[in-house]
Structures are given as structure tokens and as C-alpha cells.
Amino acid sequence: MRAADTDPGRFSITLRGPRLVYGETVAETELTSELDLLHAERVLVLSSARELAVRGSLLAPLGDRIVGHFTDVRRHVPQAVADAATDLARNLGVDCLLSMGGGSAVGTAKAIALTTELPIIALPTTYAGSEVTPVYGITNASTKRTGRSDLVLPRTVLLDPAMTWDLPLDLTRYSAVNALAHCVSGIFARGRSPITDLLAAEGARLLSRGLRGITESFENRGARADLTQGSYLAGTVLAHAGTSLHHTICHILGGTFDLPHAETHAAVLPAASAVLQERDPDAAERLAVVLGPSGLSTGINDLLEAVGAVARLRDLGLRKTELPRAANLLTGVGQSREMAGLSVARASQLLEEAWG
Ligand code: NAD
């Protein structure tokens, strides 16, 4: 008999993550010294053209340490983009990658680091949280290959709430709900532990408070700080606990029906939370205490309604006639362990709720 069978509370965890430098304006004041710590002399910047235009002044003090810019960053990192960015890094002989942007910018840096082993320093401008995970994803045709490697874990993150002050309200909402989904999934994930539960609960509390704050006033800097810190905790949960049924559902629906990533999370989260809550009420209770006394699923529903982040699959392009096929896909043979035990009837009910 294994020890874990006699002691279900047993766990092991190796906490690891990038060096974190947090605070308003650290992107402006600490970038040079953090590059010094990495002995970086030839830096390639990964950033959308928009971010480069808006935040180019942050790079000015670095002078000719910046040897190139790659601006063709895209969601889910198409293989062709990964190849072009990697070729550029090799041709320029760079010794460090600086991602300045959301998950797409850091995802491109990760794709380069995977084969070149170059260090990454990240300046996040959304709440995606990818900068604290060793998870990468590269898309070939319509198939996304994901994996984990310490090679892609950034060495340093400059986490500066001021970098998100201009993030438009809609992007703010869906980016933050995405982060909240990492906390919810992590509470039920196979890799969870009391440590990740604490991080998930505090992450959800900060994200919930930040979402309400930013809805009351777009200029609310305290809310931006909450969302920034919450996204860091959510990314850390994703990195250490992994995900559960909610993410698997979003992955299958998004990939099969070409649905928008962040909005699909918002549409599925309340209904998926209800299933997770039925399976493990004790775990659900750990989050319900921070999201409201009425239970996890209702708490999430209430939050999304209060902050205007409600989404429905029917508005995202999924036809009602596709729901039976979707239910079969979610419960199909060979699906991951996270989906085990989900009946076609329960999957259909979940989809009906998320469809609206
Ligand atoms: P994104 O990086 O694609 O950015 C979305 C849009 O917002 C872009 O048009 C960008 O230019 C704009 N933008 C970014 N910051 C802005 C700002 N401060 N102000 C105004 N506009 C701004 O989107 P995202 O949600 O940050 O990242 C999504 C990607 O990250 C997906 O591909 C997802 O799969 C991936 N992701 C990966 C992980 C991981 O651990 N590997 C975790 C979460 C997300």
C-alpha cells in the first residue's frame, strides 16, 4: 500500500517561479538593473506593434542594448511566427528576450526560449499570467501543441500595475475572468495542494475585488493593483496545480468550433463550476468563502453579472444544433481524466446553461 493511500493529505510541491519585481513604475525604473542582473547586452524585444508604439519610451534608456524588435506576435503562437522569431533571435545573436505585452508576446518569447534556451524578462500588460508559468503552446494548422519546460519559464518578471492602466474595459474584464478561471480550475486540479489552494483563494479574492473596483471606476488604481497581483497568483496556481474540467471543456469547444478564447472561459465558467462543485463540495467551499456565501457557481455568476462580463456560447458563434455533437465530444472515449464520469446528460445540461 502506498503512503498516499493511507494519508490522503500527503503532498509534495516545488515552488518555483521567476524573480518578481512588483510595483507601480518598476517597468520604468528597474528594467536596466534587472537586465544587468541577467548580464544581458543584446536584447530582442517581443511585442505587438501597438505595445511598441505606446511603450517604446521604456526602452530608450537601454540604447543599443536593444538589437531588434519582433512585432508579429499572435495569439496561440502559430508555428510560422515561432520559427520567424527564433530565426531573428539567432541571426541577431541575442543573449536575452524581453517580452512586453500580454500572453501573446510572452508566448512568442517562450517559443524562442524552448529551442535557444535564452533567458526571458517579461513586462506583462494584461492579466493572462503566462509570465509565471513554464507552460508553452504553439499552433500548427488548427492544432495547439502545449507542453511544460523550465526552459520557457521567464527569469524575471517586472509586474507593474501601471502597464495595465490603459487596458480597455472589455479586455480587462475577460483577461481577469480568464485569470479567475485559473484559480477555480486549480482548486479542483489533480496537482492541487493546500499551498496552491491558498494562492487560488487569495487570487480569486483579489481578482473579484479588482473586477468590481474597475467596474465602478476605470481610473481605480487600487483595482488595477488587485488585478495585477491576482493575475500573478492565478498564473502561479496554473503553474503548480494545473487545470481541471473547466479548462478541458474550453479547450475542446474553442478548438473544435473556433470560439474566442477569453469569452469562452466566461461563458463556460459558471456552468463548469456547478459540475466541479457537485463533484467536490469541500473544494468548492474554499473558493465560495471569497466569492460569496451562496456557493461557488452562484458566486461566480453574480460576479460576472455585476461586472458586465457575462458571455453566452450562442453569441460566440456556436449554433444550437451543434450542442449534441459538443456533448458527445466532451464525454467521448479517450478524453482526459478530468472529464471522467461526466455523463452525456450532464454535459448537455452544462452546455445548455453556457449557451444561454
Ligand atoms: P494578447 O496578448 O493577445 O493581447 C490581447 C490584445 O490586447 C492585443 O491586441 C494586445 O495588443 C492588446 N493589449 C495588450 N496589453 C494592452 C494594454 N495594456 N492596453 C491596451 N491593449 C493591450 O492576449 P492575452 O489575453 O494577454 O493572452 C492570450 C494568450 O496567452 C493566449 O494565446 C493564451 O493561450 C495564452 N496564455 C498562456 C498561458 C500560459 O501559461 N502559457 C496562460 C494564459 C494565457
Coordinates of C-alpha atoms in Angstrom, one line a residue, residues 102-355:
G102 CA 0.1 40.1 -22.9
G103 CA 0.1 36.3 -23.3
S104 CA 0.8 36.5 -27.0
A105 CA 4.1 38.4 -26.5
V106 CA 5.4 36.2 -23.7
G107 CA 4.1 33.1 -25.6
T108 CA 6.4 34.1 -28.6
A109 CA 9.3 34.6 -26.2
K110 CA 8.7 31.1 -24.8
A111 CA 8.6 29.6 -28.3
I112 CA 12.1 31.1 -28.9
A113 CA 13.4 30.0 -25.5
L114 CA 12.3 26.5 -26.0
T115 CA 14.9 25.9 -28.7
T116 CA 17.5 28.5 -27.9
E117 CA 17.5 28.4 -24.1
L118 CA 17.7 32.2 -24.0
P119 CA 16.5 33.9 -20.8
I120 CA 13.2 35.8 -20.8
I121 CA 12.4 39.0 -18.9
A122 CA 8.7 39.8 -19.0
L123 CA 6.8 43.1 -18.7
P124 CA 3.1 41.9 -18.7
T125 CA 0.4 44.3 -19.9
T126 CA -2.6 42.1 -19.3
Y127 CA -3.8 39.7 -16.6
A128 CA -3.2 36.4 -18.6
G129 CA -0.5 35.3 -16.1
S130 CA 1.6 33.4 -18.7
E131 CA 4.8 35.1 -17.5
V132 CA 4.9 33.0 -14.3
T133 CA 4.3 29.6 -15.9
P134 CA 6.6 27.0 -17.5
V135 CA 3.7 26.3 -20.0
Y136 CA 4.1 27.0 -23.7
G137 CA 1.8 26.5 -26.6
I138 CA 2.5 26.5 -30.4
T139 CA -0.2 26.1 -33.0
N140 CA 0.2 24.1 -36.2
A141 CA -2.6 24.3 -38.7
S142 CA -5.5 24.3 -36.2
T143 CA -3.9 22.0 -33.6
K144 CA -2.3 23.6 -30.5
R145 CA 0.7 21.7 -29.0
T146 CA 1.2 22.6 -25.4
G147 CA 3.9 21.5 -23.0
R148 CA 5.8 22.3 -19.9
S149 CA 9.5 23.1 -19.7
D150 CA 11.7 25.1 -17.3
L151 CA 13.4 26.5 -20.3
V152 CA 10.4 28.7 -21.0
L153 CA 9.9 30.0 -17.5
P154 CA 10.9 33.7 -17.5
R155 CA 13.8 34.5 -15.3
T156 CA 12.4 37.9 -14.2
V157 CA 9.0 39.5 -14.2
L158 CA 8.6 43.2 -13.8
L159 CA 5.0 43.3 -12.5
D160 CA 3.8 46.9 -12.8
P161 CA 0.1 47.7 -12.4
A162 CA 0.7 50.9 -14.4
M163 CA 1.3 48.8 -17.5
T164 CA -2.4 47.9 -17.4
W165 CA -3.9 51.3 -16.7
D166 CA -4.7 51.7 -20.4
L167 CA -6.1 48.1 -20.9
P168 CA -9.6 48.7 -22.3
L169 CA -12.5 47.7 -20.0
D170 CA -13.6 44.7 -22.2
L171 CA -10.1 43.3 -22.4
T172 CA -9.7 44.0 -18.7
R173 CA -12.8 42.0 -17.8
Y174 CA -12.1 39.0 -19.9
S175 CA -8.4 38.9 -19.1
A176 CA -9.3 39.0 -15.4
V177 CA -12.0 36.4 -15.8
N178 CA -9.5 34.2 -17.5
A179 CA -7.2 34.5 -14.5
L180 CA -10.2 33.8 -12.2
A181 CA -10.8 30.6 -14.2
H182 CA -7.2 29.5 -13.4
C183 CA -7.9 29.9 -9.7
V184 CA -11.2 27.9 -10.0
S185 CA -9.6 25.2 -12.1
G186 CA -6.6 24.9 -9.8
I187 CA -8.8 24.3 -6.7
F188 CA -10.1 21.1 -8.3
A189 CA -6.9 20.1 -10.2
R190 CA -5.1 16.9 -9.6
G191 CA -1.9 18.8 -8.8
R192 CA -3.6 20.9 -6.1
S193 CA -2.3 21.1 -2.6
P194 CA -3.0 23.2 0.5
I195 CA -0.4 25.7 -0.8
T196 CA -2.0 26.2 -4.2
D197 CA -5.4 26.3 -2.6
L198 CA -4.3 29.3 -0.5
L199 CA -2.9 31.0 -3.6
A200 CA -6.1 30.3 -5.6
A201 CA -8.3 31.6 -2.8
E202 CA -6.3 34.8 -2.4
G203 CA -6.0 35.2 -6.2
A204 CA -9.8 34.9 -6.6
R205 CA -10.4 37.4 -3.8
L206 CA -8.1 40.0 -5.4
L207 CA -9.5 39.4 -8.9
S208 CA -13.1 39.6 -7.7
R209 CA -12.4 42.9 -5.8
G210 CA -10.4 44.3 -8.7
L211 CA -13.1 43.5 -11.2
R212 CA -15.8 45.2 -9.0
G213 CA -13.5 48.2 -8.5
I214 CA -12.6 48.7 -12.1
T215 CA -16.3 48.5 -13.0
E216 CA -17.1 51.3 -10.6
S217 CA -14.3 53.5 -11.9
F218 CA -11.9 52.9 -14.8
E219 CA -9.3 55.1 -13.2
N220 CA -9.3 53.0 -10.0
R221 CA -5.5 52.3 -9.4
G222 CA -6.2 50.2 -6.4
A223 CA -8.3 47.9 -8.5
R224 CA -5.5 47.7 -11.1
A225 CA -3.1 46.6 -8.3
D226 CA -5.6 44.0 -7.2
L227 CA -6.0 42.6 -10.7
T228 CA -2.2 42.6 -11.3
Q229 CA -1.5 40.8 -8.1
G230 CA -4.4 38.4 -8.6
S231 CA -3.2 37.5 -12.1
Y232 CA 0.2 36.7 -10.7
L233 CA -1.3 34.4 -8.1
A234 CA -3.6 32.8 -10.7
G235 CA -0.6 32.1 -13.0
T236 CA 1.2 30.6 -10.1
V237 CA -1.7 28.3 -9.4
L238 CA -1.8 27.2 -13.1
A239 CA 1.9 26.6 -12.9
H240 CA 1.8 24.4 -9.8
A241 CA -1.6 22.8 -9.6
G242 CA -2.5 22.6 -13.3
T243 CA -6.1 22.8 -14.5
S244 CA -9.3 20.7 -14.4
L245 CA -12.6 20.1 -16.2
H246 CA -13.3 23.7 -16.9
H247 CA -10.2 24.2 -19.0
T248 CA -10.6 20.9 -20.8
I249 CA -14.1 22.0 -21.9
C250 CA -12.9 25.4 -23.1
H251 CA -10.0 23.8 -25.0
I252 CA -12.3 21.3 -26.7
L253 CA -15.0 23.8 -27.6
G254 CA -12.6 26.5 -28.6
G255 CA -10.5 24.2 -30.8
T256 CA -13.5 22.4 -32.4
F257 CA -15.8 25.4 -33.0
D258 CA -13.2 28.1 -33.3
L259 CA -14.6 30.2 -30.4
P260 CA -12.9 33.2 -28.9
H261 CA -10.6 32.2 -26.1
A262 CA -11.4 34.6 -23.2
E263 CA -15.1 34.9 -23.8
T264 CA -15.5 31.1 -24.0
H265 CA -14.0 30.9 -20.5
A266 CA -16.5 33.5 -19.2
A267 CA -19.4 31.6 -20.9
V268 CA -18.4 28.2 -19.5
L269 CA -17.1 29.1 -16.0
P270 CA -20.4 29.3 -14.1
A271 CA -21.8 26.0 -15.5
A272 CA -18.5 24.2 -15.2
S273 CA -18.2 25.4 -11.6
A274 CA -21.5 23.8 -10.9
V275 CA -20.2 20.4 -12.0
L276 CA -17.0 20.8 -10.1
Q277 CA -19.0 21.9 -7.0
E278 CA -21.2 18.7 -7.3
R279 CA -18.0 16.5 -7.5
D280 CA -16.1 18.1 -4.7
P281 CA -18.2 20.4 -2.4
D282 CA -15.4 20.8 0.1
A283 CA -13.0 22.2 -2.6
A284 CA -15.8 24.5 -3.8
E285 CA -16.3 25.8 -0.3
R286 CA -12.6 27.0 -0.3
L287 CA -13.5 29.5 -3.0
A288 CA -17.1 30.1 -2.2
V289 CA -15.9 31.9 1.0
V290 CA -14.2 34.5 -1.1
L291 CA -16.8 34.7 -3.9
G292 CA -20.0 34.9 -1.8
P293 CA -22.0 32.8 0.6
S294 CA -24.4 31.4 -2.0
G295 CA -22.0 28.8 -3.3
L296 CA -19.2 28.8 -5.9
S297 CA -21.3 28.6 -9.1
T298 CA -23.8 31.2 -8.0
G299 CA -21.0 33.4 -6.6
I300 CA -19.2 33.4 -10.0
N301 CA -22.5 34.1 -11.8
D302 CA -23.3 37.0 -9.6
L303 CA -19.7 38.4 -10.0
L304 CA -19.8 38.2 -13.8
E305 CA -23.2 39.8 -13.9
A306 CA -22.1 42.6 -11.5
V307 CA -19.1 43.5 -13.6
G308 CA -20.7 43.0 -17.1
A309 CA -18.6 40.0 -18.0
V310 CA -21.5 37.6 -18.8
A311 CA -20.9 35.7 -22.1
R312 CA -23.0 33.1 -23.8
L313 CA -21.9 30.4 -26.3
R314 CA -24.8 31.3 -28.6
D315 CA -23.4 34.8 -29.0
L316 CA -19.9 33.5 -29.7
G317 CA -20.8 31.6 -32.8
L318 CA -21.9 28.1 -31.5
R319 CA -25.1 27.0 -33.2
K320 CA -27.7 25.3 -31.0
T321 CA -27.8 22.4 -33.4
E322 CA -24.1 21.7 -32.6
L323 CA -24.8 21.2 -28.9
P324 CA -25.4 17.4 -29.1
R325 CA -22.1 17.0 -31.0
A326 CA -20.4 19.1 -28.4
A327 CA -21.8 17.0 -25.6
N328 CA -20.5 13.9 -27.3
L329 CA -17.1 15.4 -27.8
L330 CA -16.9 16.4 -24.1
T331 CA -17.8 12.9 -23.0
G332 CA -16.0 11.0 -25.8
V333 CA -13.8 8.0 -25.3
G334 CA -10.2 8.9 -24.7
Q335 CA -10.8 12.2 -23.1
S336 CA -8.6 13.3 -20.2
R337 CA -9.1 12.1 -16.6
E338 CA -10.6 15.5 -15.7
M339 CA -13.6 14.6 -17.8
A340 CA -14.1 11.1 -16.5
G341 CA -17.6 10.5 -15.0
L342 CA -19.2 13.4 -16.9
S343 CA -22.4 11.8 -18.5
V344 CA -23.8 13.0 -21.8
A345 CA -26.9 14.2 -20.0
R346 CA -24.9 16.3 -17.5
A347 CA -22.6 17.6 -20.3
S348 CA -25.7 18.6 -22.3
Q349 CA -27.2 20.4 -19.4
L350 CA -23.8 22.3 -18.8
L351 CA -23.7 23.2 -22.5
E352 CA -27.3 24.4 -22.5
E353 CA -26.6 26.7 -19.5
A354 CA -23.4 28.1 -21.1
W355 CA -25.2 28.5 -24.4

